[in-house]
Amino acid sequence: MESRNPVFGRSEQFARGGYATFDTRTPTADDLQGMYESPSARSRNTDRMTIDDVVVRTASLFAVLLVAAAGVFALIEPSDPILLPVTFGGAIVGFVLSLVISFSKKIRPALMFVYAAAEGLFVGGISLVFNSFQDGIVMQAVLGTLGAFVSMLALYKFNVVRATPKFTRVLMIAGVGYMAFAVINLLVSVITGNNAYDSPLGWLIAGFGVALASFFLILDFDFVEQGIRNGLPQEFAWTAAFGLLVTLVWLYVEILRLLAILRGDD
């Protein structure tokens, strides 16, 4: 089944097993003995993606993001004039790079690291602002993101939620609609000062964003599982890691916003 996550959209060949080829020659006794005595195949032997590849690459991208975010927290004060350009600059660069990476015909790990650094500046900046109004909210958002990740992984692992065609189609429609709403709301808030999240239903909108981002993790897990099953090349572990990073940053921002609303600050 083909993943509909935009990050993984160009990787549809994994769903058709296009990389898995088999030798149809009847093995001899010497062939079987050699296979029995050979060590277990790993990604470096098969050049195919494994779960270890995905974990290592995801951790490396997150390390870059966390270093950048921690740098903003440690070196910039909430009242510092440089905070705004750093935060929005990181957001803009990250958004542009996400489009370039998603629609590029080549897998570009270097750009993914730059994206992680840019998103680190953005995440660090907004976290610093929110924390200046509500001390401790950042740690709550981090724990909430971790909890959502573990919960969705458990739901996926135990087949409670699967990336069926209908589920994927509904999720993608909801995702596009929510992104369109976010852009329109941002423009309206800049022009008129009215923000939908400030309304009495703001908590409900933010809660929908948290749920939507959480369910997008299912598409990420599905890509990893099917990619390994169908023998995707090892380089696609970078694509899986990038997709997880994008979704988790989105989820963290949505949880941060929801907590701020529930705690009484905009």
Short mmCIF file of N, CA and C in Angstrom, two decimals, residues 82-239:
data_model
loop_
_atom_site.label_atom_id
_atom_site.label_comp_id
_atom_site.label_asym_id
_atom_site.label_seq_id
_atom_site.Cartn_x
_atom_site.Cartn_y
_atom_site.Cartn_z
N ILE A 82 16.64 40.20 18.79
CA ILE A 82 17.05 39.21 17.79
C ILE A 82 16.18 37.96 17.82
N LEU A 83 15.40 37.78 18.89
CA LEU A 83 14.61 36.56 19.03
C LEU A 83 13.60 36.42 17.90
N LEU A 84 12.93 37.49 17.53
CA LEU A 84 11.90 37.42 16.49
C LEU A 84 12.48 37.01 15.14
N PRO A 85 13.53 37.68 14.63
CA PRO A 85 14.08 37.24 13.34
C PRO A 85 14.67 35.83 13.37
N VAL A 86 15.25 35.43 14.49
CA VAL A 86 15.79 34.08 14.59
C VAL A 86 14.67 33.04 14.50
N THR A 87 13.58 33.30 15.23
CA THR A 87 12.47 32.35 15.26
C THR A 87 11.78 32.25 13.91
N PHE A 88 11.39 33.40 13.36
CA PHE A 88 10.68 33.38 12.08
C PHE A 88 11.62 33.04 10.93
N GLY A 89 12.87 33.41 11.05
CA GLY A 89 13.84 33.02 10.04
C GLY A 89 13.99 31.51 9.98
N GLY A 90 14.08 30.88 11.15
CA GLY A 90 14.17 29.43 11.20
C GLY A 90 12.94 28.76 10.64
N ALA A 91 11.75 29.34 10.93
CA ALA A 91 10.50 28.77 10.42
C ALA A 91 10.44 28.85 8.90
N ILE A 92 10.81 30.00 8.35
CA ILE A 92 10.75 30.18 6.89
C ILE A 92 11.75 29.27 6.18
N VAL A 93 12.99 29.26 6.68
CA VAL A 93 14.00 28.39 6.07
C VAL A 93 13.59 26.93 6.17
N GLY A 94 13.07 26.54 7.32
CA GLY A 94 12.63 25.16 7.50
C GLY A 94 11.49 24.80 6.55
N PHE A 95 10.55 25.73 6.36
CA PHE A 95 9.43 25.45 5.47
C PHE A 95 9.89 25.29 4.03
N VAL A 96 10.76 26.18 3.59
CA VAL A 96 11.27 26.10 2.21
C VAL A 96 12.06 24.80 2.01
N LEU A 97 12.91 24.47 2.96
CA LEU A 97 13.71 23.25 2.83
C LEU A 97 12.84 22.00 2.86
N SER A 98 11.78 22.03 3.64
CA SER A 98 10.89 20.86 3.69
C SER A 98 10.27 20.60 2.32
N LEU A 99 9.92 21.67 1.60
CA LEU A 99 9.37 21.52 0.25
C LEU A 99 10.43 20.99 -0.71
N VAL A 100 11.64 21.55 -0.61
CA VAL A 100 12.72 21.12 -1.50
C VAL A 100 13.04 19.64 -1.27
N ILE A 101 13.15 19.25 0.00
CA ILE A 101 13.48 17.86 0.33
C ILE A 101 12.37 16.92 -0.10
N SER A 102 11.12 17.31 0.13
CA SER A 102 9.99 16.44 -0.15
C SER A 102 9.81 16.18 -1.64
N PHE A 103 10.08 17.20 -2.46
CA PHE A 103 9.82 17.07 -3.89
C PHE A 103 11.08 16.85 -4.71
N SER A 104 12.22 16.76 -4.07
CA SER A 104 13.46 16.49 -4.79
C SER A 104 13.48 15.05 -5.28
N LYS A 105 14.09 14.83 -6.42
CA LYS A 105 14.21 13.48 -6.96
C LYS A 105 15.34 12.70 -6.29
N LYS A 106 16.17 13.39 -5.55
CA LYS A 106 17.27 12.74 -4.85
C LYS A 106 17.07 12.89 -3.34
N ILE A 107 17.60 11.94 -2.60
CA ILE A 107 17.58 12.03 -1.14
C ILE A 107 18.78 12.87 -0.71
N ARG A 108 18.52 13.92 0.05
CA ARG A 108 19.55 14.91 0.37
C ARG A 108 19.75 15.01 1.89
N PRO A 109 20.56 14.15 2.47
CA PRO A 109 20.80 14.19 3.93
C PRO A 109 21.36 15.52 4.41
N ALA A 110 22.24 16.16 3.60
CA ALA A 110 22.82 17.43 4.02
C ALA A 110 21.73 18.48 4.23
N LEU A 111 20.78 18.55 3.30
CA LEU A 111 19.67 19.50 3.46
C LEU A 111 18.81 19.15 4.66
N MET A 112 18.70 17.88 4.96
CA MET A 112 17.91 17.47 6.13
C MET A 112 18.55 17.96 7.42
N PHE A 113 19.88 17.94 7.47
CA PHE A 113 20.56 18.47 8.65
C PHE A 113 20.37 19.98 8.76
N VAL A 114 20.41 20.68 7.63
CA VAL A 114 20.17 22.13 7.65
C VAL A 114 18.73 22.40 8.09
N TYR A 115 17.80 21.59 7.59
CA TYR A 115 16.40 21.71 8.00
C TYR A 115 16.27 21.52 9.52
N ALA A 116 16.94 20.50 10.05
CA ALA A 116 16.88 20.23 11.49
C ALA A 116 17.41 21.42 12.29
N ALA A 117 18.49 22.03 11.81
CA ALA A 117 19.05 23.19 12.50
C ALA A 117 18.08 24.38 12.45
N ALA A 118 17.48 24.60 11.28
CA ALA A 118 16.53 25.71 11.14
C ALA A 118 15.31 25.50 12.03
N GLU A 119 14.80 24.27 12.04
CA GLU A 119 13.66 23.98 12.90
C GLU A 119 14.04 24.08 14.38
N GLY A 120 15.29 23.79 14.69
CA GLY A 120 15.75 23.97 16.06
C GLY A 120 15.68 25.42 16.50
N LEU A 121 16.07 26.33 15.60
CA LEU A 121 15.96 27.76 15.91
C LEU A 121 14.51 28.16 16.12
N PHE A 122 13.64 27.65 15.27
CA PHE A 122 12.21 27.96 15.39
C PHE A 122 11.62 27.40 16.68
N VAL A 123 11.87 26.12 16.94
CA VAL A 123 11.33 25.48 18.13
C VAL A 123 11.90 26.13 19.39
N GLY A 124 13.20 26.42 19.38
CA GLY A 124 13.80 27.08 20.54
C GLY A 124 13.22 28.45 20.77
N GLY A 125 12.96 29.19 19.69
CA GLY A 125 12.42 30.54 19.82
C GLY A 125 11.02 30.56 20.39
N ILE A 126 10.12 29.76 19.81
CA ILE A 126 8.75 29.78 20.31
C ILE A 126 8.67 29.19 21.71
N SER A 127 9.53 28.21 22.00
CA SER A 127 9.54 27.64 23.34
C SER A 127 9.97 28.67 24.37
N LEU A 128 10.95 29.48 23.99
CA LEU A 128 11.43 30.53 24.89
C LEU A 128 10.33 31.55 25.17
N VAL A 129 9.58 31.92 24.13
CA VAL A 129 8.49 32.89 24.29
C VAL A 129 7.40 32.32 25.19
N PHE A 130 6.97 31.10 24.90
CA PHE A 130 5.91 30.49 25.70
C PHE A 130 6.35 30.31 27.15
N ASN A 131 7.59 29.90 27.34
CA ASN A 131 8.07 29.65 28.69
C ASN A 131 8.22 30.93 29.49
N SER A 132 8.44 32.06 28.79
CA SER A 132 8.55 33.34 29.49
C SER A 132 7.21 33.76 30.10
N PHE A 133 6.11 33.29 29.50
CA PHE A 133 4.79 33.61 30.03
C PHE A 133 4.31 32.56 31.03
N GLN A 134 4.65 31.31 30.75
CA GLN A 134 4.20 30.22 31.61
C GLN A 134 5.37 29.30 31.88
N ASP A 135 5.99 29.48 33.00
CA ASP A 135 7.16 28.69 33.35
C ASP A 135 6.78 27.21 33.47
N GLY A 136 7.55 26.36 32.82
CA GLY A 136 7.32 24.93 32.89
C GLY A 136 6.50 24.36 31.75
N ILE A 137 5.94 25.23 30.90
CA ILE A 137 5.07 24.73 29.84
C ILE A 137 5.85 23.95 28.79
N VAL A 138 7.12 24.31 28.59
CA VAL A 138 7.94 23.62 27.59
C VAL A 138 8.15 22.17 27.99
N MET A 139 8.47 21.93 29.24
CA MET A 139 8.66 20.55 29.69
C MET A 139 7.37 19.76 29.58
N GLN A 140 6.24 20.39 29.87
CA GLN A 140 4.96 19.71 29.71
C GLN A 140 4.71 19.35 28.26
N ALA A 141 5.07 20.26 27.34
CA ALA A 141 4.87 20.00 25.91
C ALA A 141 5.79 18.87 25.43
N VAL A 142 7.02 18.84 25.94
CA VAL A 142 7.95 17.78 25.57
C VAL A 142 7.42 16.42 26.05
N LEU A 143 6.96 16.37 27.29
CA LEU A 143 6.41 15.12 27.82
C LEU A 143 5.15 14.72 27.07
N GLY A 144 4.32 15.71 26.72
CA GLY A 144 3.11 15.42 25.96
C GLY A 144 3.43 14.85 24.58
N THR A 145 4.45 15.42 23.93
CA THR A 145 4.87 14.92 22.62
C THR A 145 5.38 13.49 22.72
N LEU A 146 6.21 13.24 23.73
CA LEU A 146 6.73 11.89 23.94
C LEU A 146 5.60 10.91 24.22
N GLY A 147 4.64 11.33 25.04
CA GLY A 147 3.51 10.47 25.36
C GLY A 147 2.66 10.16 24.14
N ALA A 148 2.43 11.17 23.30
CA ALA A 148 1.65 10.95 22.08
C ALA A 148 2.37 10.01 21.13
N PHE A 149 3.70 10.16 21.02
CA PHE A 149 4.49 9.30 20.15
C PHE A 149 4.40 7.84 20.60
N VAL A 150 4.61 7.62 21.89
CA VAL A 150 4.57 6.26 22.43
C VAL A 150 3.17 5.66 22.28
N SER A 151 2.15 6.48 22.52
CA SER A 151 0.77 5.98 22.42
C SER A 151 0.43 5.58 20.99
N MET A 152 0.80 6.41 20.01
CA MET A 152 0.50 6.09 18.62
C MET A 152 1.31 4.89 18.15
N LEU A 153 2.54 4.77 18.63
CA LEU A 153 3.36 3.61 18.27
C LEU A 153 2.72 2.33 18.81
N ALA A 154 2.19 2.40 20.03
CA ALA A 154 1.54 1.22 20.62
C ALA A 154 0.27 0.88 19.85
N LEU A 155 -0.52 1.89 19.50
CA LEU A 155 -1.75 1.65 18.73
C LEU A 155 -1.44 1.02 17.38
N TYR A 156 -0.36 1.47 16.77
CA TYR A 156 0.04 0.91 15.47
C TYR A 156 0.60 -0.50 15.63
N LYS A 157 1.43 -0.68 16.63
CA LYS A 157 2.09 -1.98 16.84
C LYS A 157 1.07 -3.07 17.11
N PHE A 158 0.01 -2.74 17.85
CA PHE A 158 -0.99 -3.75 18.20
C PHE A 158 -2.19 -3.74 17.25
N ASN A 159 -2.01 -3.11 16.08
CA ASN A 159 -3.00 -3.12 15.00
C ASN A 159 -4.33 -2.48 15.39
N VAL A 160 -4.31 -1.59 16.36
CA VAL A 160 -5.53 -0.86 16.71
C VAL A 160 -5.83 0.18 15.64
N VAL A 161 -4.78 0.84 15.15
CA VAL A 161 -4.92 1.82 14.08
C VAL A 161 -3.94 1.45 12.98
N ARG A 162 -4.43 1.35 11.74
CA ARG A 162 -3.58 1.01 10.60
C ARG A 162 -3.79 2.04 9.49
N ALA A 163 -2.79 2.16 8.66
CA ALA A 163 -2.85 3.13 7.56
C ALA A 163 -3.57 2.51 6.36
N THR A 164 -4.87 2.25 6.53
CA THR A 164 -5.66 1.73 5.43
C THR A 164 -5.87 2.84 4.40
N PRO A 165 -6.26 2.49 3.16
CA PRO A 165 -6.50 3.53 2.15
C PRO A 165 -7.53 4.57 2.60
N LYS A 166 -8.61 4.12 3.23
CA LYS A 166 -9.64 5.05 3.68
C LYS A 166 -9.11 5.96 4.78
N PHE A 167 -8.41 5.38 5.74
CA PHE A 167 -7.82 6.16 6.83
C PHE A 167 -6.86 7.21 6.28
N THR A 168 -6.01 6.79 5.36
CA THR A 168 -5.02 7.69 4.79
C THR A 168 -5.68 8.82 4.01
N ARG A 169 -6.70 8.48 3.23
CA ARG A 169 -7.40 9.48 2.44
C ARG A 169 -8.08 10.53 3.33
N VAL A 170 -8.78 10.08 4.36
CA VAL A 170 -9.44 11.00 5.28
C VAL A 170 -8.42 11.87 6.00
N LEU A 171 -7.32 11.26 6.42
CA LEU A 171 -6.29 12.00 7.15
C LEU A 171 -5.65 13.06 6.27
N MET A 172 -5.39 12.74 5.01
CA MET A 172 -4.78 13.72 4.12
C MET A 172 -5.72 14.89 3.83
N ILE A 173 -7.01 14.60 3.66
CA ILE A 173 -7.98 15.67 3.44
C ILE A 173 -8.05 16.59 4.66
N ALA A 174 -8.09 15.97 5.83
CA ALA A 174 -8.12 16.76 7.07
C ALA A 174 -6.84 17.57 7.23
N GLY A 175 -5.69 16.98 6.87
CA GLY A 175 -4.42 17.69 6.99
C GLY A 175 -4.34 18.89 6.08
N VAL A 176 -4.77 18.73 4.83
CA VAL A 176 -4.76 19.85 3.88
C VAL A 176 -5.72 20.95 4.36
N GLY A 177 -6.88 20.54 4.83
CA GLY A 177 -7.85 21.52 5.33
C GLY A 177 -7.32 22.29 6.53
N TYR A 178 -6.65 21.57 7.44
CA TYR A 178 -6.12 22.24 8.63
C TYR A 178 -4.99 23.20 8.28
N MET A 179 -4.15 22.82 7.34
CA MET A 179 -3.07 23.71 6.92
C MET A 179 -3.61 24.95 6.24
N ALA A 180 -4.66 24.78 5.43
CA ALA A 180 -5.28 25.93 4.79
C ALA A 180 -5.88 26.86 5.84
N PHE A 181 -6.53 26.28 6.83
CA PHE A 181 -7.09 27.08 7.93
C PHE A 181 -5.99 27.84 8.67
N ALA A 182 -4.86 27.17 8.92
CA ALA A 182 -3.77 27.81 9.66
C ALA A 182 -3.22 29.01 8.90
N VAL A 183 -3.08 28.88 7.58
CA VAL A 183 -2.56 29.99 6.78
C VAL A 183 -3.55 31.15 6.78
N ILE A 184 -4.83 30.84 6.58
CA ILE A 184 -5.86 31.90 6.57
C ILE A 184 -5.94 32.58 7.92
N ASN A 185 -5.90 31.79 8.99
CA ASN A 185 -5.96 32.35 10.34
C ASN A 185 -4.77 33.26 10.62
N LEU A 186 -3.59 32.87 10.13
CA LEU A 186 -2.41 33.70 10.32
C LEU A 186 -2.55 35.03 9.60
N LEU A 187 -3.04 35.00 8.37
CA LEU A 187 -3.22 36.24 7.60
C LEU A 187 -4.25 37.14 8.27
N VAL A 188 -5.36 36.53 8.73
CA VAL A 188 -6.41 37.33 9.38
C VAL A 188 -5.90 37.93 10.68
N SER A 189 -5.12 37.17 11.44
CA SER A 189 -4.61 37.67 12.72
C SER A 189 -3.61 38.81 12.50
N VAL A 190 -2.83 38.74 11.43
CA VAL A 190 -1.87 39.80 11.14
C VAL A 190 -2.60 41.08 10.70
N ILE A 191 -3.64 40.91 9.88
CA ILE A 191 -4.35 42.06 9.31
C ILE A 191 -5.32 42.69 10.31
N THR A 192 -6.10 41.85 11.01
CA THR A 192 -7.16 42.36 11.88
C THR A 192 -6.87 42.21 13.37
N GLY A 193 -5.94 41.35 13.72
CA GLY A 193 -5.66 41.10 15.12
C GLY A 193 -6.54 40.03 15.73
N ASN A 194 -7.48 39.48 14.96
CA ASN A 194 -8.37 38.42 15.46
C ASN A 194 -7.75 37.06 15.17
N ASN A 195 -7.68 36.24 16.20
CA ASN A 195 -7.08 34.92 16.07
C ASN A 195 -8.09 33.87 16.51
N ALA A 196 -8.32 32.87 15.67
CA ALA A 196 -9.32 31.84 15.99
C ALA A 196 -8.97 31.10 17.27
N TYR A 197 -7.69 31.01 17.60
CA TYR A 197 -7.28 30.30 18.81
C TYR A 197 -7.62 31.10 20.07
N ASP A 198 -7.94 32.38 19.90
CA ASP A 198 -8.32 33.21 21.04
C ASP A 198 -9.82 33.12 21.34
N SER A 199 -10.56 32.47 20.44
CA SER A 199 -12.01 32.37 20.62
C SER A 199 -12.34 31.31 21.66
N PRO A 200 -13.63 31.25 22.09
CA PRO A 200 -14.02 30.21 23.06
C PRO A 200 -13.78 28.79 22.56
N LEU A 201 -13.72 28.62 21.24
CA LEU A 201 -13.47 27.29 20.68
C LEU A 201 -12.00 27.06 20.34
N GLY A 202 -11.14 27.97 20.80
CA GLY A 202 -9.72 27.85 20.50
C GLY A 202 -9.12 26.55 20.98
N TRP A 203 -9.52 26.12 22.17
CA TRP A 203 -8.98 24.87 22.72
C TRP A 203 -9.39 23.67 21.88
N LEU A 204 -10.62 23.75 21.29
CA LEU A 204 -11.10 22.64 20.47
C LEU A 204 -10.32 22.56 19.16
N ILE A 205 -10.04 23.73 18.57
CA ILE A 205 -9.25 23.77 17.34
C ILE A 205 -7.85 23.24 17.59
N ALA A 206 -7.25 23.71 18.70
CA ALA A 206 -5.90 23.25 19.03
C ALA A 206 -5.88 21.76 19.32
N GLY A 207 -6.92 21.26 19.98
CA GLY A 207 -7.00 19.83 20.26
C GLY A 207 -7.10 19.01 18.98
N PHE A 208 -7.83 19.55 18.01
CA PHE A 208 -7.93 18.87 16.71
C PHE A 208 -6.55 18.82 16.04
N GLY A 209 -5.79 19.89 16.16
CA GLY A 209 -4.44 19.91 15.60
C GLY A 209 -3.54 18.88 16.24
N VAL A 210 -3.65 18.72 17.54
CA VAL A 210 -2.85 17.70 18.24
C VAL A 210 -3.22 16.31 17.77
N ALA A 211 -4.53 16.04 17.67
CA ALA A 211 -4.98 14.72 17.23
C ALA A 211 -4.54 14.44 15.80
N LEU A 212 -4.63 15.45 14.94
CA LEU A 212 -4.26 15.28 13.54
C LEU A 212 -2.78 14.97 13.40
N ALA A 213 -1.94 15.75 14.09
CA ALA A 213 -0.50 15.51 14.03
C ALA A 213 -0.15 14.14 14.60
N SER A 214 -0.85 13.73 15.65
CA SER A 214 -0.60 12.41 16.25
C SER A 214 -0.90 11.29 15.26
N PHE A 215 -2.02 11.40 14.55
CA PHE A 215 -2.40 10.35 13.60
C PHE A 215 -1.48 10.33 12.38
N PHE A 216 -0.84 11.45 12.07
CA PHE A 216 0.10 11.45 10.97
C PHE A 216 1.32 10.58 11.29
N LEU A 217 1.56 10.34 12.57
CA LEU A 217 2.64 9.42 12.94
C LEU A 217 2.37 8.02 12.41
N ILE A 218 1.10 7.66 12.28
CA ILE A 218 0.75 6.34 11.74
C ILE A 218 1.30 6.18 10.33
N LEU A 219 1.23 7.25 9.52
CA LEU A 219 1.77 7.18 8.17
C LEU A 219 3.29 7.01 8.20
N ASP A 220 3.93 7.66 9.17
CA ASP A 220 5.39 7.52 9.30
C ASP A 220 5.75 6.08 9.65
N PHE A 221 5.04 5.51 10.63
CA PHE A 221 5.31 4.13 11.04
C PHE A 221 5.05 3.17 9.88
N ASP A 222 4.00 3.44 9.12
CA ASP A 222 3.64 2.58 8.01
C ASP A 222 4.72 2.61 6.93
N PHE A 223 5.27 3.79 6.68
CA PHE A 223 6.34 3.90 5.68
C PHE A 223 7.55 3.07 6.10
N VAL A 224 7.92 3.17 7.36
CA VAL A 224 9.08 2.42 7.85
C VAL A 224 8.83 0.92 7.74
N GLU A 225 7.67 0.48 8.21
CA GLU A 225 7.38 -0.96 8.20
C GLU A 225 7.35 -1.52 6.78
N GLN A 226 6.63 -0.84 5.88
CA GLN A 226 6.52 -1.36 4.53
C GLN A 226 7.83 -1.21 3.76
N GLY A 227 8.57 -0.15 4.07
CA GLY A 227 9.85 0.02 3.40
C GLY A 227 10.82 -1.10 3.73
N ILE A 228 10.86 -1.50 4.99
CA ILE A 228 11.72 -2.61 5.40
C ILE A 228 11.23 -3.92 4.79
N ARG A 229 9.93 -4.12 4.81
CA ARG A 229 9.36 -5.36 4.28
C ARG A 229 9.64 -5.52 2.79
N ASN A 230 9.59 -4.43 2.05
CA ASN A 230 9.74 -4.49 0.60
C ASN A 230 11.16 -4.20 0.11
N GLY A 231 12.09 -4.07 1.03
CA GLY A 231 13.49 -3.96 0.65
C GLY A 231 13.90 -2.63 0.08
N LEU A 232 13.39 -1.53 0.66
CA LEU A 232 13.84 -0.21 0.21
C LEU A 232 15.35 -0.06 0.39
N PRO A 233 16.01 0.65 -0.50
CA PRO A 233 17.45 0.90 -0.32
C PRO A 233 17.73 1.61 1.00
N GLN A 234 18.91 1.43 1.51
CA GLN A 234 19.28 1.94 2.82
C GLN A 234 19.14 3.46 2.91
N GLU A 235 19.36 4.16 1.80
CA GLU A 235 19.30 5.62 1.83
C GLU A 235 17.92 6.15 2.19
N PHE A 236 16.88 5.33 2.01
CA PHE A 236 15.53 5.78 2.33
C PHE A 236 15.30 5.87 3.85
N ALA A 237 16.24 5.37 4.63
CA ALA A 237 16.15 5.59 6.07
C ALA A 237 16.21 7.08 6.39
N TRP A 238 16.93 7.85 5.55
CA TRP A 238 16.95 9.31 5.73
C TRP A 238 15.57 9.90 5.49
N THR A 239 14.87 9.39 4.49
CA THR A 239 13.52 9.87 4.22
C THR A 239 12.59 9.58 5.39
#
